[in-house]
Coordinates of N, CA and C in Angstrom, one line a residue:
M1 N 91.2 -137.9 -197.1 CA 92.4 -138.0 -198.4 C 93.4 -139.1 -198.1
H2 N 94.0 -139.2 -198.9 CA 95.0 -140.3 -198.5 C 96.0 -139.5 -198.2
T3 N 97.3 -140.4 -197.6 CA 98.7 -140.2 -197.5 C 99.1 -141.0 -198.5
P4 N 100.3 -140.5 -198.8 CA 101.4 -141.2 -199.6 C 101.5 -142.4 -199.3
A5 N 101.5 -142.6 -198.0 CA 101.6 -144.3 -197.9 C 100.2 -144.7 -198.0
S6 N 99.6 -144.7 -197.4 CA 97.8 -145.0 -197.9 C 97.6 -145.0 -199.5
A7 N 97.9 -144.2 -200.2 CA 97.6 -144.7 -201.4 C 98.3 -145.3 -201.9
A8 N 100.2 -146.1 -202.0 CA 100.4 -146.3 -202.5 C 100.2 -148.1 -201.9
V9 N 99.5 -148.5 -200.8 CA 98.9 -149.5 -200.5 C 97.5 -150.0 -201.1
I10 N 96.4 -148.6 -201.2 CA 95.3 -148.8 -201.9 C 95.5 -149.0 -203.2
D11 N 95.9 -147.8 -204.1 CA 96.5 -148.2 -205.4 C 96.8 -149.7 -205.7
G12 N 97.8 -150.5 -204.6 CA 98.3 -152.1 -205.3 C 96.7 -153.0 -205.0
F13 N 95.6 -152.6 -204.5 CA 94.9 -153.5 -204.3 C 93.8 -153.4 -205.4
V14 N 93.7 -151.9 -205.6 CA 93.1 -151.6 -206.8 C 93.3 -152.0 -208.2
V15 N 94.7 -152.2 -208.2 CA 95.6 -152.9 -209.4 C 95.2 -154.4 -209.4
D16 N 94.9 -155.1 -208.2 CA 94.7 -156.4 -208.0 C 93.4 -156.8 -208.3
A17 N 92.4 -155.8 -207.9 CA 91.3 -156.3 -208.2 C 90.5 -155.7 -209.7
F18 N 91.3 -154.7 -210.1 CA 91.1 -154.4 -211.9 C 92.4 -154.0 -212.4
P19 N 92.8 -155.3 -213.0 CA 94.0 -155.0 -213.7 C 94.4 -154.0 -215.0
E20 N 93.1 -153.9 -215.4 CA 93.1 -153.1 -216.4 C 93.5 -151.4 -216.0
L21 N 93.3 -151.1 -214.8 CA 93.9 -150.1 -214.4 C 95.2 -149.8 -214.3
D22 N 96.0 -151.0 -214.1 CA 97.3 -150.9 -213.8 C 97.8 -150.1 -214.6
G23 N 98.6 -149.1 -214.0 CA 99.6 -148.0 -214.9 C 99.1 -146.8 -215.0
R24 N 97.9 -146.6 -214.7 CA 97.0 -145.2 -215.1 C 95.9 -144.8 -214.0
V25 N 96.1 -145.5 -212.5 CA 95.5 -144.8 -211.6 C 96.2 -144.7 -210.3
A26 N 95.5 -143.3 -209.6 CA 96.1 -143.1 -208.6 C 95.1 -142.3 -207.7
C27 N 95.2 -143.8 -206.8 CA 93.9 -143.1 -205.3 C 94.2 -141.6 -204.7
F28 N 93.3 -140.8 -205.1 CA 93.4 -139.6 -204.0 C 93.0 -139.3 -202.2
G29 N 91.6 -139.9 -202.4 CA 91.0 -140.3 -201.5 C 89.4 -141.2 -201.0
F30 N 88.8 -141.8 -200.1 CA 87.9 -142.5 -200.0 C 87.2 -142.1 -199.1
D31 N 85.9 -142.7 -199.2 CA 84.7 -142.5 -198.4 C 84.6 -143.5 -197.4
W32 N 83.4 -143.6 -196.5 CA 83.0 -144.4 -195.4 C 82.8 -145.4 -195.6
L33 N 82.3 -145.7 -196.9 CA 82.0 -147.1 -197.8 C 83.7 -147.6 -197.8
G34 N 84.4 -147.1 -197.8 CA 86.1 -147.7 -198.4 C 86.2 -147.3 -200.1
Q35 N 85.4 -146.7 -200.5 CA 84.8 -146.1 -202.1 C 86.1 -145.1 -202.5
Q36 N 86.9 -145.6 -203.7 CA 88.4 -144.6 -203.8 C 87.9 -143.4 -204.5
W37 N 88.4 -142.6 -204.1 CA 88.6 -141.7 -205.4 C 90.1 -141.8 -206.1
A38 N 90.0 -141.8 -207.8 CA 90.8 -142.0 -207.8 C 91.7 -141.0 -209.2
I39 N 92.3 -140.7 -209.6 CA 92.4 -139.9 -211.1 C 93.1 -141.4 -211.9
D40 N 92.8 -140.6 -213.4 CA 92.6 -142.2 -214.4 C 93.6 -141.5 -215.8
T41 N 95.0 -142.0 -215.5 CA 95.6 -140.9 -216.9 C 95.4 -142.0 -217.8
G42 N 94.2 -142.8 -217.8 CA 94.1 -143.3 -219.3 C 92.7 -142.4 -219.5
S43 N 92.2 -141.5 -219.3 CA 91.5 -140.7 -219.9 C 91.8 -139.1 -219.1
G44 N 90.8 -138.4 -220.1 CA 91.1 -136.7 -219.8 C 92.8 -136.4 -220.6
S45 N 93.1 -135.3 -220.5 CA 94.4 -134.8 -221.1 C 95.4 -135.3 -220.1
P46 N 96.7 -135.4 -221.0 CA 97.9 -135.7 -220.1 C 98.1 -135.2 -218.8
G47 N 98.2 -133.8 -219.0 CA 98.3 -133.0 -217.7 C 97.2 -132.9 -217.0
D48 N 96.2 -133.2 -217.2 CA 94.8 -133.3 -216.4 C 93.5 -134.4 -216.6
P49 N 94.5 -135.2 -215.8 CA 93.7 -136.8 -216.1 C 91.6 -136.5 -215.4
D50 N 91.4 -137.5 -216.1 CA 89.9 -137.6 -215.5 C 89.7 -138.4 -214.2
V51 N 88.6 -138.3 -213.4 CA 88.6 -139.1 -212.5 C 87.9 -140.0 -212.1
L52 N 88.3 -141.2 -211.3 CA 87.1 -142.1 -211.2 C 86.7 -142.7 -210.0
L53 N 85.6 -143.2 -209.4 CA 85.2 -143.8 -208.4 C 84.9 -145.0 -208.3
I54 N 85.8 -145.6 -207.6 CA 86.1 -147.7 -207.6 C 85.5 -147.4 -206.2
N55 N 84.5 -149.1 -206.5 CA 84.0 -149.3 -205.1 C 84.4 -150.5 -204.9
P56 N 84.7 -150.9 -203.9 CA 85.0 -152.5 -203.9 C 84.2 -153.7 -203.4
N57 N 82.6 -152.9 -203.0 CA 81.6 -153.6 -202.7 C 80.9 -154.3 -203.7
T58 N 80.8 -153.4 -204.6 CA 80.3 -153.5 -206.2 C 80.7 -153.9 -207.4
A59 N 82.1 -153.8 -207.1 CA 83.2 -154.3 -207.7 C 83.0 -153.1 -209.3
E60 N 82.4 -152.0 -208.9 CA 82.1 -151.0 -210.0 C 83.5 -150.0 -210.1
V61 N 83.3 -149.8 -211.6 CA 84.7 -148.6 -211.8 C 83.5 -147.2 -212.3
S62 N 83.5 -146.3 -211.8 CA 82.6 -145.5 -212.4 C 83.5 -143.8 -212.7
P63 N 83.1 -143.6 -213.7 CA 84.2 -142.5 -214.6 C 83.3 -141.4 -214.3
F64 N 83.7 -140.5 -213.8 CA 83.4 -139.2 -213.8 C 83.9 -138.1 -214.8
P65 N 83.9 -138.0 -216.1 CA 84.4 -137.4 -217.2 C 84.7 -135.9 -216.8
I66 N 85.4 -135.9 -216.0 CA 85.7 -134.1 -215.5 C 87.1 -134.3 -215.3
A67 N 87.6 -133.4 -215.3 CA 89.3 -133.3 -215.0 C 89.7 -133.1 -213.7
F68 N 90.3 -133.3 -213.1 CA 91.1 -133.6 -211.7 C 91.2 -132.0 -211.2
S69 N 91.8 -131.2 -212.0 CA 91.9 -130.0 -212.0 C 90.2 -129.1 -211.7
R70 N 89.2 -129.8 -212.2 CA 88.1 -128.9 -211.8 C 87.4 -130.0 -211.1
F71 N 87.7 -130.8 -210.3 CA 86.9 -131.9 -209.9 C 86.2 -131.3 -208.4
H72 N 87.4 -130.7 -207.7 CA 86.9 -130.4 -206.6 C 85.7 -129.1 -206.5
D73 N 86.0 -128.5 -207.3 CA 84.9 -127.1 -207.3 C 84.0 -127.2 -207.9
E74 N 83.7 -128.3 -208.9 CA 82.7 -128.2 -210.1 C 81.8 -129.6 -209.6
V75 N 82.1 -130.4 -208.9 CA 81.8 -131.6 -208.8 C 81.3 -131.6 -207.2
F76 N 82.7 -131.9 -206.5 CA 82.6 -132.6 -204.9 C 81.8 -131.8 -204.1
V77 N 81.6 -130.4 -204.3 CA 81.2 -129.4 -203.5 C 80.1 -129.0 -204.1
D78 N 79.4 -130.2 -204.8 CA 78.0 -129.6 -205.7 C 77.2 -131.1 -205.1
I79 N 77.9 -132.2 -204.5 CA 77.3 -133.2 -203.9 C 76.9 -132.9 -202.8
K80 N 75.2 -133.4 -202.8 CA 75.0 -132.7 -201.3 C 74.6 -133.7 -200.2
D81 N 75.0 -135.0 -200.7 CA 74.8 -136.2 -200.1 C 75.7 -137.0 -200.1
L82 N 76.9 -137.0 -199.3 CA 77.8 -138.0 -199.1 C 77.4 -139.4 -198.7
G83 N 76.5 -139.6 -198.6 CA 75.9 -140.9 -197.5 C 75.6 -140.6 -196.2
E84 N 75.7 -139.7 -195.5 CA 76.0 -139.3 -194.2 C 74.5 -139.7 -193.2
R85 N 73.7 -139.7 -194.4 CA 72.4 -140.4 -193.8 C 72.1 -141.8 -193.5
H86 N 72.8 -142.3 -194.5 CA 72.8 -143.8 -195.0 C 74.0 -143.9 -193.4
L87 N 74.8 -143.5 -193.3 CA 75.8 -143.6 -192.5 C 74.9 -143.7 -191.0
G88 N 74.2 -142.6 -191.0 CA 73.9 -142.3 -189.3 C 72.3 -143.2 -189.3
E89 N 72.0 -143.6 -190.0 CA 71.1 -145.0 -189.8 C 71.7 -146.3 -189.8
W90 N 72.9 -146.7 -190.4 CA 73.7 -148.0 -190.1 C 74.1 -147.9 -188.7
A91 N 74.6 -146.4 -188.2 CA 75.3 -146.5 -186.8 C 74.2 -146.6 -185.7
A92 N 72.3 -145.8 -186.3 CA 71.6 -146.1 -185.3 C 71.5 -147.7 -184.9
E93 N 71.5 -148.6 -185.6 CA 71.1 -149.6 -185.7 C 72.5 -150.6 -184.9
Y94 N 73.6 -150.0 -185.1 CA 75.0 -150.7 -185.0 C 75.6 -149.6 -184.0
P95 N 75.0 -149.6 -182.4 CA 75.7 -148.3 -181.6 C 77.4 -148.6 -181.7
G96 N 78.0 -147.6 -181.1 CA 79.0 -147.7 -180.8 C 79.9 -147.9 -181.8
Q97 N 79.9 -147.8 -182.7 CA 80.7 -147.9 -184.1 C 81.4 -146.8 -184.5
L98 N 80.8 -145.8 -184.3 CA 81.4 -144.1 -184.6 C 81.9 -143.5 -183.6
P99 N 83.1 -143.0 -183.6 CA 83.6 -142.2 -185.2 C 84.5 -143.2 -185.5
L100 N 84.5 -143.5 -187.3 CA 85.4 -143.9 -187.9 C 86.8 -143.4 -187.7
A101 N 88.2 -144.5 -187.5 CA 89.2 -143.9 -187.7 C 89.7 -143.8 -189.3
F102 N 90.7 -142.5 -189.2 CA 91.1 -142.5 -190.8 C 91.4 -143.8 -191.6
D103 N 92.0 -145.3 -190.9 CA 91.9 -146.5 -191.6 C 90.9 -147.4 -191.6
E104 N 89.4 -146.9 -191.5 CA 88.4 -147.3 -191.2 C 87.4 -146.9 -192.0
C105 N 86.6 -148.3 -192.5 CA 85.4 -147.7 -193.5 C 84.7 -148.6 -192.9
V106 N 83.0 -148.7 -193.4 CA 81.9 -149.3 -193.0 C 81.5 -150.3 -194.8
G107 N 82.2 -151.5 -194.8 CA 82.2 -152.3 -195.6 C 81.6 -153.6 -195.9
N108 N 80.9 -154.1 -196.8 CA 79.9 -155.3 -196.8 C 81.3 -156.8 -196.5
R109 N 80.5 -157.2 -195.1 CA 81.1 -158.8 -194.9 C 81.5 -159.3 -196.2
I110 N 80.2 -159.8 -197.0 CA 80.3 -160.3 -198.1 C 80.0 -159.3 -199.2
P111 N 80.8 -159.2 -200.0 CA 80.9 -158.2 -201.3 C 79.6 -158.5 -202.1
I112 N 78.5 -157.6 -202.6 CA 77.4 -157.7 -203.3 C 78.2 -158.0 -204.6
F113 N 79.0 -158.2 -205.0 CA 79.4 -158.6 -206.5 C 79.4 -160.3 -206.5
A114 N 79.8 -160.6 -205.1 CA 79.7 -162.0 -205.1 C 78.6 -162.6 -204.1
G115 N 77.6 -162.4 -204.4 CA 76.3 -162.4 -203.8 C 75.6 -161.8 -202.7
G116 N 76.8 -161.3 -201.9 CA 76.4 -160.6 -200.6 C 74.9 -159.2 -200.7
A117 N 74.4 -159.4 -199.5 CA 73.2 -158.7 -199.7 C 73.4 -157.4 -199.5
D118 N 72.7 -156.4 -200.1 CA 73.0 -154.8 -199.8 C 72.0 -154.2 -198.9
S119 N 72.9 -154.7 -197.8 CA 71.6 -155.0 -196.6 C 72.4 -154.3 -195.2
F120 N 72.2 -153.7 -194.5 CA 72.9 -153.1 -193.0 C 73.8 -154.4 -192.4
E121 N 72.4 -155.4 -192.4 CA 73.2 -156.8 -191.7 C 74.5 -157.0 -192.5
N122 N 74.6 -156.9 -194.0 CA 75.7 -157.0 -194.2 C 77.3 -156.2 -194.3
M123 N 77.1 -155.3 -193.6 CA 77.8 -154.3 -193.4 C 78.7 -154.2 -192.0
S124 N 80.2 -153.9 -191.9 CA 80.3 -153.9 -190.4 C 81.5 -153.0 -190.5
K125 N 81.9 -151.7 -189.4 CA 83.2 -151.8 -189.7 C 84.5 -152.5 -189.7
Q126 N 85.4 -152.1 -190.7 CA 86.4 -152.7 -191.1 C 87.6 -152.0 -191.6
D127 N 88.7 -151.9 -191.2 CA 89.8 -151.8 -191.5 C 90.2 -151.7 -193.1
V128 N 90.2 -150.2 -193.7 CA 90.3 -150.5 -195.1 C 91.1 -151.1 -196.1
R129 N 92.3 -151.5 -195.5 CA 93.1 -152.2 -196.0 C 92.7 -153.9 -196.3
V130 N 92.1 -154.0 -195.3 CA 91.6 -155.7 -194.9 C 90.4 -155.6 -196.0
L131 N 89.5 -154.7 -196.1 CA 88.4 -154.7 -197.3 C 88.7 -154.8 -198.0
W132 N 89.6 -154.0 -198.7 CA 90.0 -154.0 -200.2 C 91.2 -155.2 -200.4
G133 N 91.9 -155.7 -199.4 CA 92.5 -156.3 -199.5 C 92.0 -158.1 -199.8
T134 N 90.8 -158.0 -199.3 CA 90.1 -159.5 -199.2 C 89.4 -159.5 -200.4
H135 N 88.2 -157.8 -200.5 CA 87.2 -158.0 -201.8 C 88.2 -157.9 -203.2
S136 N 89.4 -157.4 -202.9 CA 90.4 -157.5 -204.5 C 90.5 -158.9 -204.5
Q137 N 91.0 -159.8 -203.7 CA 91.1 -161.2 -203.6 C 90.1 -162.3 -204.4
I138 N 89.0 -161.6 -204.0 CA 87.8 -162.8 -204.4 C 87.2 -162.1 -205.7
L139 N 87.7 -160.6 -205.7 CA 87.6 -160.3 -207.4 C 88.0 -161.3 -208.4
A140 N 89.5 -161.0 -208.0 CA 90.5 -161.5 -209.0 C 90.4 -163.3 -209.1
Q141 N 89.7 -164.0 -208.3 CA 89.1 -165.4 -208.2 C 88.7 -165.6 -209.3
L142 N 87.2 -164.7 -208.9 CA 86.1 -164.9 -209.6 C 86.4 -164.7 -211.4
R143 N 87.1 -163.9 -211.3 CA 87.4 -163.5 -213.0 C 88.1 -164.6 -213.7

């Protein structure tokens, strides 16, 4: 889960990468790949917005058509694998990288959306802010 300070920073990077989300997105959490979970005030009801998953490595915004108030109990607890096996496989090939600190993730050195390989060789432990900062700049330049 984000702190208020970390959410404010990431919200800015998300809007830089996806200007269409300006004024309607608020990140509340993230995973080990740096993907952001966010509420989307542009969908759902005004008092109970829907949820988005925003991926800095693929430049994909994936809607979850479920209200934020129901997200944890109806979606999050049913996700059986948040990629722990994939993280374990990566960590086995690159020992000494775990545990990840609060502000760290494992992201692509070269984003997949910019031609980077979807492979362990293209992944490294990074500061979440650095990953989002560089990837959002690259995405903005490509648009």
